[in-house]
């Protein structure tokens, strides 16, 4: 939709989705590194996801937040609570089905998908994660699904029809 959103224009909150510890075995023992998957959003249609890696957890989270703020996308919301239409996002082996829901349904979603949708400000949605449950790929599949969403009124105008 929009090319590049400026993170400074929004009141963003960040949420750590997943922290992973990896060990490299060296002569003196094990060396640990950490990776953090972070989602940022303003709660009203703007969301971004980032992945940071560092020797310390706080530094990995900081890098993840920094990258997420650079990767913001704006999504169309109907009545500021649900999605305009059903969509399937794909990334690697992960597939995420997002389906609009009636008022009062809530966010019916697993961990990584829930984090992205809550940061985006979606209040009523039905989801299903298909394929892998790897949090990184699930978050990226969710982000691709959100980027594929189109506002129905704008789409009709693009096609030259009235709403």
mmCIF file of C-alpha atoms in Angstrom:
data_model
loop_
_atom_site.group_PDB
_atom_site.id
_atom_site.type_symbol
_atom_site.label_atom_id
_atom_site.label_comp_id
_atom_site.label_asym_id
_atom_site.label_seq_id
_atom_site.Cartn_x
_atom_site.Cartn_y
_atom_site.Cartn_z
ATOM 1 C CA UNK A 1 0.000 0.000 0.000
ATOM 2 C CA UNK A 2 2.171 2.875 1.220
ATOM 3 C CA UNK A 3 5.858 2.768 0.449
ATOM 4 C CA UNK A 4 7.505 3.805 3.731
ATOM 5 C CA UNK A 5 5.874 4.809 7.005
ATOM 6 C CA UNK A 6 7.782 7.015 9.450
ATOM 7 C CA UNK A 7 7.904 5.378 12.898
ATOM 8 C CA UNK A 8 8.130 8.810 14.573
ATOM 9 C CA UNK A 9 4.602 9.658 13.360
ATOM 10 C CA UNK A 10 3.050 6.936 15.534
ATOM 11 C CA UNK A 11 2.762 6.097 19.228
ATOM 12 C CA UNK A 12 4.241 2.587 18.956
ATOM 13 C CA UNK A 13 4.256 -0.127 21.591
ATOM 14 C CA UNK A 14 6.576 -3.106 21.262
ATOM 15 C CA UNK A 15 6.018 -6.710 22.209
ATOM 16 C CA UNK A 16 8.566 -9.528 22.321
ATOM 17 C CA UNK A 17 7.118 -12.579 20.571
ATOM 18 C CA UNK A 18 9.992 -15.029 20.911
ATOM 19 C CA UNK A 19 13.526 -15.155 22.308
ATOM 20 C CA UNK A 20 15.885 -17.882 21.120
ATOM 21 C CA UNK A 21 19.223 -18.871 22.649
ATOM 22 C CA UNK A 22 21.800 -20.506 20.410
ATOM 23 C CA UNK A 23 25.047 -22.056 21.625
ATOM 24 C CA UNK A 24 28.313 -22.198 19.721
ATOM 25 C CA UNK A 25 30.712 -24.761 21.135
ATOM 26 C CA UNK A 26 34.292 -23.495 21.294
ATOM 27 C CA UNK A 27 37.455 -24.817 22.934
ATOM 28 C CA UNK A 28 36.673 -23.215 26.312
ATOM 29 C CA UNK A 29 33.015 -24.282 26.446
ATOM 30 C CA UNK A 30 29.825 -22.814 25.036
ATOM 31 C CA UNK A 31 29.268 -19.298 23.707
ATOM 32 C CA UNK A 32 25.665 -18.118 23.833
ATOM 33 C CA UNK A 33 23.950 -15.716 21.474
ATOM 34 C CA UNK A 34 20.357 -14.544 21.581
ATOM 35 C CA UNK A 35 17.811 -13.669 18.942
ATOM 36 C CA UNK A 36 14.592 -11.775 19.588
ATOM 37 C CA UNK A 37 11.477 -11.582 17.439
ATOM 38 C CA UNK A 38 9.681 -8.304 18.169
ATOM 39 C CA UNK A 39 6.408 -6.776 16.956
ATOM 40 C CA UNK A 40 5.588 -3.053 17.172
ATOM 41 C CA UNK A 41 2.250 -1.378 16.507
ATOM 42 C CA UNK A 42 0.113 1.649 17.304
ATOM 43 C CA UNK A 43 -3.085 -0.307 17.984
ATOM 44 C CA UNK A 44 -4.984 1.359 15.136
ATOM 45 C CA UNK A 45 -3.846 -0.163 11.861
ATOM 46 C CA UNK A 46 -0.045 0.223 11.821
ATOM 47 C CA UNK A 47 2.217 -2.740 12.591
ATOM 48 C CA UNK A 48 5.778 -3.942 11.951
ATOM 49 C CA UNK A 49 7.900 -6.970 12.840
ATOM 50 C CA UNK A 50 11.658 -7.224 13.335
ATOM 51 C CA UNK A 51 14.296 -9.780 14.227
ATOM 52 C CA UNK A 52 17.404 -8.865 16.220
ATOM 53 C CA UNK A 53 20.453 -10.944 17.141
ATOM 54 C CA UNK A 54 23.103 -10.115 19.752
ATOM 55 C CA UNK A 55 25.201 -11.484 22.591
ATOM 56 C CA UNK A 56 22.795 -10.110 25.219
ATOM 57 C CA UNK A 57 18.983 -10.346 25.378
ATOM 58 C CA UNK A 58 18.262 -6.584 25.842
ATOM 59 C CA UNK A 59 20.509 -5.713 22.900
ATOM 60 C CA UNK A 60 18.790 -8.325 20.700
ATOM 61 C CA UNK A 61 15.384 -6.880 21.674
ATOM 62 C CA UNK A 62 16.592 -3.325 20.929
ATOM 63 C CA UNK A 63 17.803 -4.389 17.475
ATOM 64 C CA UNK A 64 14.507 -6.191 16.830
ATOM 65 C CA UNK A 65 12.503 -3.083 17.779
ATOM 66 C CA UNK A 66 14.730 -0.927 15.552
ATOM 67 C CA UNK A 67 14.145 -3.218 12.551
ATOM 68 C CA UNK A 68 10.418 -3.510 13.259
ATOM 69 C CA UNK A 69 10.082 0.304 13.288
ATOM 70 C CA UNK A 70 11.696 0.379 9.826
ATOM 71 C CA UNK A 71 9.283 -2.262 8.480
ATOM 72 C CA UNK A 72 5.938 -0.657 9.348
ATOM 73 C CA UNK A 73 2.871 -1.365 7.223
ATOM 74 C CA UNK A 74 -0.575 0.196 7.373
ATOM 75 C CA UNK A 75 -3.560 -2.118 7.215
ATOM 76 C CA UNK A 76 -7.187 -1.251 6.423
ATOM 77 C CA UNK A 77 -9.575 -1.960 9.309
ATOM 78 C CA UNK A 78 -13.352 -2.122 9.044
ATOM 79 C CA UNK A 79 -15.069 -0.172 11.883
ATOM 80 C CA UNK A 80 -11.585 -0.005 13.520
ATOM 81 C CA UNK A 81 -11.988 -3.594 14.755
ATOM 82 C CA UNK A 82 -11.775 -6.279 12.036
ATOM 83 C CA UNK A 83 -10.320 -7.099 8.623
ATOM 84 C CA UNK A 84 -12.043 -6.194 5.329
ATOM 85 C CA UNK A 85 -11.825 -9.707 3.849
ATOM 86 C CA UNK A 86 -10.363 -13.191 4.242
ATOM 87 C CA UNK A 87 -6.705 -13.631 3.311
ATOM 88 C CA UNK A 88 -3.996 -16.305 3.433
ATOM 89 C CA UNK A 89 -0.398 -15.217 4.065
ATOM 90 C CA UNK A 90 2.508 -17.430 3.089
ATOM 91 C CA UNK A 91 6.147 -17.413 4.111
ATOM 92 C CA UNK A 92 8.357 -20.475 3.859
ATOM 93 C CA UNK A 93 6.382 -23.471 5.115
ATOM 94 C CA UNK A 94 4.086 -21.246 7.198
ATOM 95 C CA UNK A 95 0.597 -20.368 6.011
ATOM 96 C CA UNK A 96 -1.694 -18.139 8.065
ATOM 97 C CA UNK A 97 -5.422 -17.816 7.385
ATOM 98 C CA UNK A 98 -6.988 -14.562 8.624
ATOM 99 C CA UNK A 99 -10.776 -14.257 8.540
ATOM 100 C CA UNK A 100 -12.917 -11.279 9.611
ATOM 101 C CA UNK A 101 -15.261 -11.878 12.553
ATOM 102 C CA UNK A 102 -18.375 -10.273 13.985
ATOM 103 C CA UNK A 103 -18.200 -7.768 16.847
ATOM 104 C CA UNK A 104 -17.391 -9.295 20.248
ATOM 105 C CA UNK A 105 -15.593 -12.350 18.858
ATOM 106 C CA UNK A 106 -12.146 -11.280 20.049
ATOM 107 C CA UNK A 107 -8.773 -12.299 18.641
ATOM 108 C CA UNK A 108 -8.941 -16.060 18.125
ATOM 109 C CA UNK A 109 -5.279 -16.719 17.328
ATOM 110 C CA UNK A 110 -2.160 -18.535 18.483
ATOM 111 C CA UNK A 111 0.820 -16.777 20.107
ATOM 112 C CA UNK A 112 2.789 -15.204 17.227
ATOM 113 C CA UNK A 113 -0.295 -14.336 15.134
ATOM 114 C CA UNK A 114 -2.062 -12.910 18.204
ATOM 115 C CA UNK A 115 0.903 -10.637 18.975
ATOM 116 C CA UNK A 116 0.906 -9.176 15.441
ATOM 117 C CA UNK A 117 -2.868 -8.672 15.277
ATOM 118 C CA UNK A 118 -3.122 -7.115 18.757
ATOM 119 C CA UNK A 119 -0.259 -4.723 17.954
ATOM 120 C CA UNK A 120 -2.097 -3.792 14.740
ATOM 121 C CA UNK A 121 -5.293 -3.036 16.661
ATOM 122 C CA UNK A 122 -7.460 -5.831 15.250
ATOM 123 C CA UNK A 123 -10.136 -6.703 17.852
ATOM 124 C CA UNK A 124 -12.281 -9.341 16.126
ATOM 125 C CA UNK A 125 -10.660 -11.966 13.905
ATOM 126 C CA UNK A 126 -10.538 -15.735 13.360
ATOM 127 C CA UNK A 127 -7.175 -17.235 12.416
ATOM 128 C CA UNK A 128 -5.586 -20.579 11.707
ATOM 129 C CA UNK A 129 -1.879 -21.315 11.407
ATOM 130 C CA UNK A 130 -1.143 -23.995 8.817
ATOM 131 C CA UNK A 131 2.114 -25.768 8.056
ATOM 132 C CA UNK A 132 4.938 -24.913 10.440
ATOM 133 C CA UNK A 133 4.655 -23.371 13.891
ATOM 134 C CA UNK A 134 8.077 -21.695 13.694
ATOM 135 C CA UNK A 135 7.370 -18.250 15.257
ATOM 136 C CA UNK A 136 9.615 -16.316 12.838
ATOM 137 C CA UNK A 137 7.953 -17.756 9.727
ATOM 138 C CA UNK A 138 4.463 -17.484 11.260
ATOM 139 C CA UNK A 139 4.985 -13.772 12.034
ATOM 140 C CA UNK A 140 6.328 -13.134 8.526
ATOM 141 C CA UNK A 141 3.399 -15.031 6.971
ATOM 142 C CA UNK A 142 1.002 -12.915 9.076
ATOM 143 C CA UNK A 143 2.733 -9.734 7.887
ATOM 144 C CA UNK A 144 2.459 -10.800 4.226
ATOM 145 C CA UNK A 145 -1.246 -11.558 4.780
ATOM 146 C CA UNK A 146 -1.809 -8.093 6.280
ATOM 147 C CA UNK A 147 0.029 -6.466 3.349
ATOM 148 C CA UNK A 148 -2.313 -8.239 0.908
ATOM 149 C CA UNK A 149 -5.407 -6.703 2.539
ATOM 150 C CA UNK A 150 -7.231 -4.132 0.418
ATOM 151 C CA UNK A 151 -9.850 -1.573 1.426
ATOM 152 C CA UNK A 152 -13.059 -2.498 -0.466
ATOM 153 C CA UNK A 153 -14.079 1.118 -1.211
ATOM 154 C CA UNK A 154 -10.641 2.031 -2.587
ATOM 155 C CA UNK A 155 -10.510 -1.173 -4.633
ATOM 156 C CA UNK A 156 -13.890 -0.431 -6.250
ATOM 157 C CA UNK A 157 -12.693 3.089 -7.074
ATOM 158 C CA UNK A 158 -9.535 1.621 -8.675
ATOM 159 C CA UNK A 159 -11.729 -0.594 -10.838
ATOM 160 C CA UNK A 160 -13.859 2.393 -11.846
ATOM 161 C CA UNK A 161 -16.999 1.280 -10.048
ATOM 162 C CA UNK A 162 -18.943 3.106 -7.363
ATOM 163 C CA UNK A 163 -19.253 1.659 -3.852
#
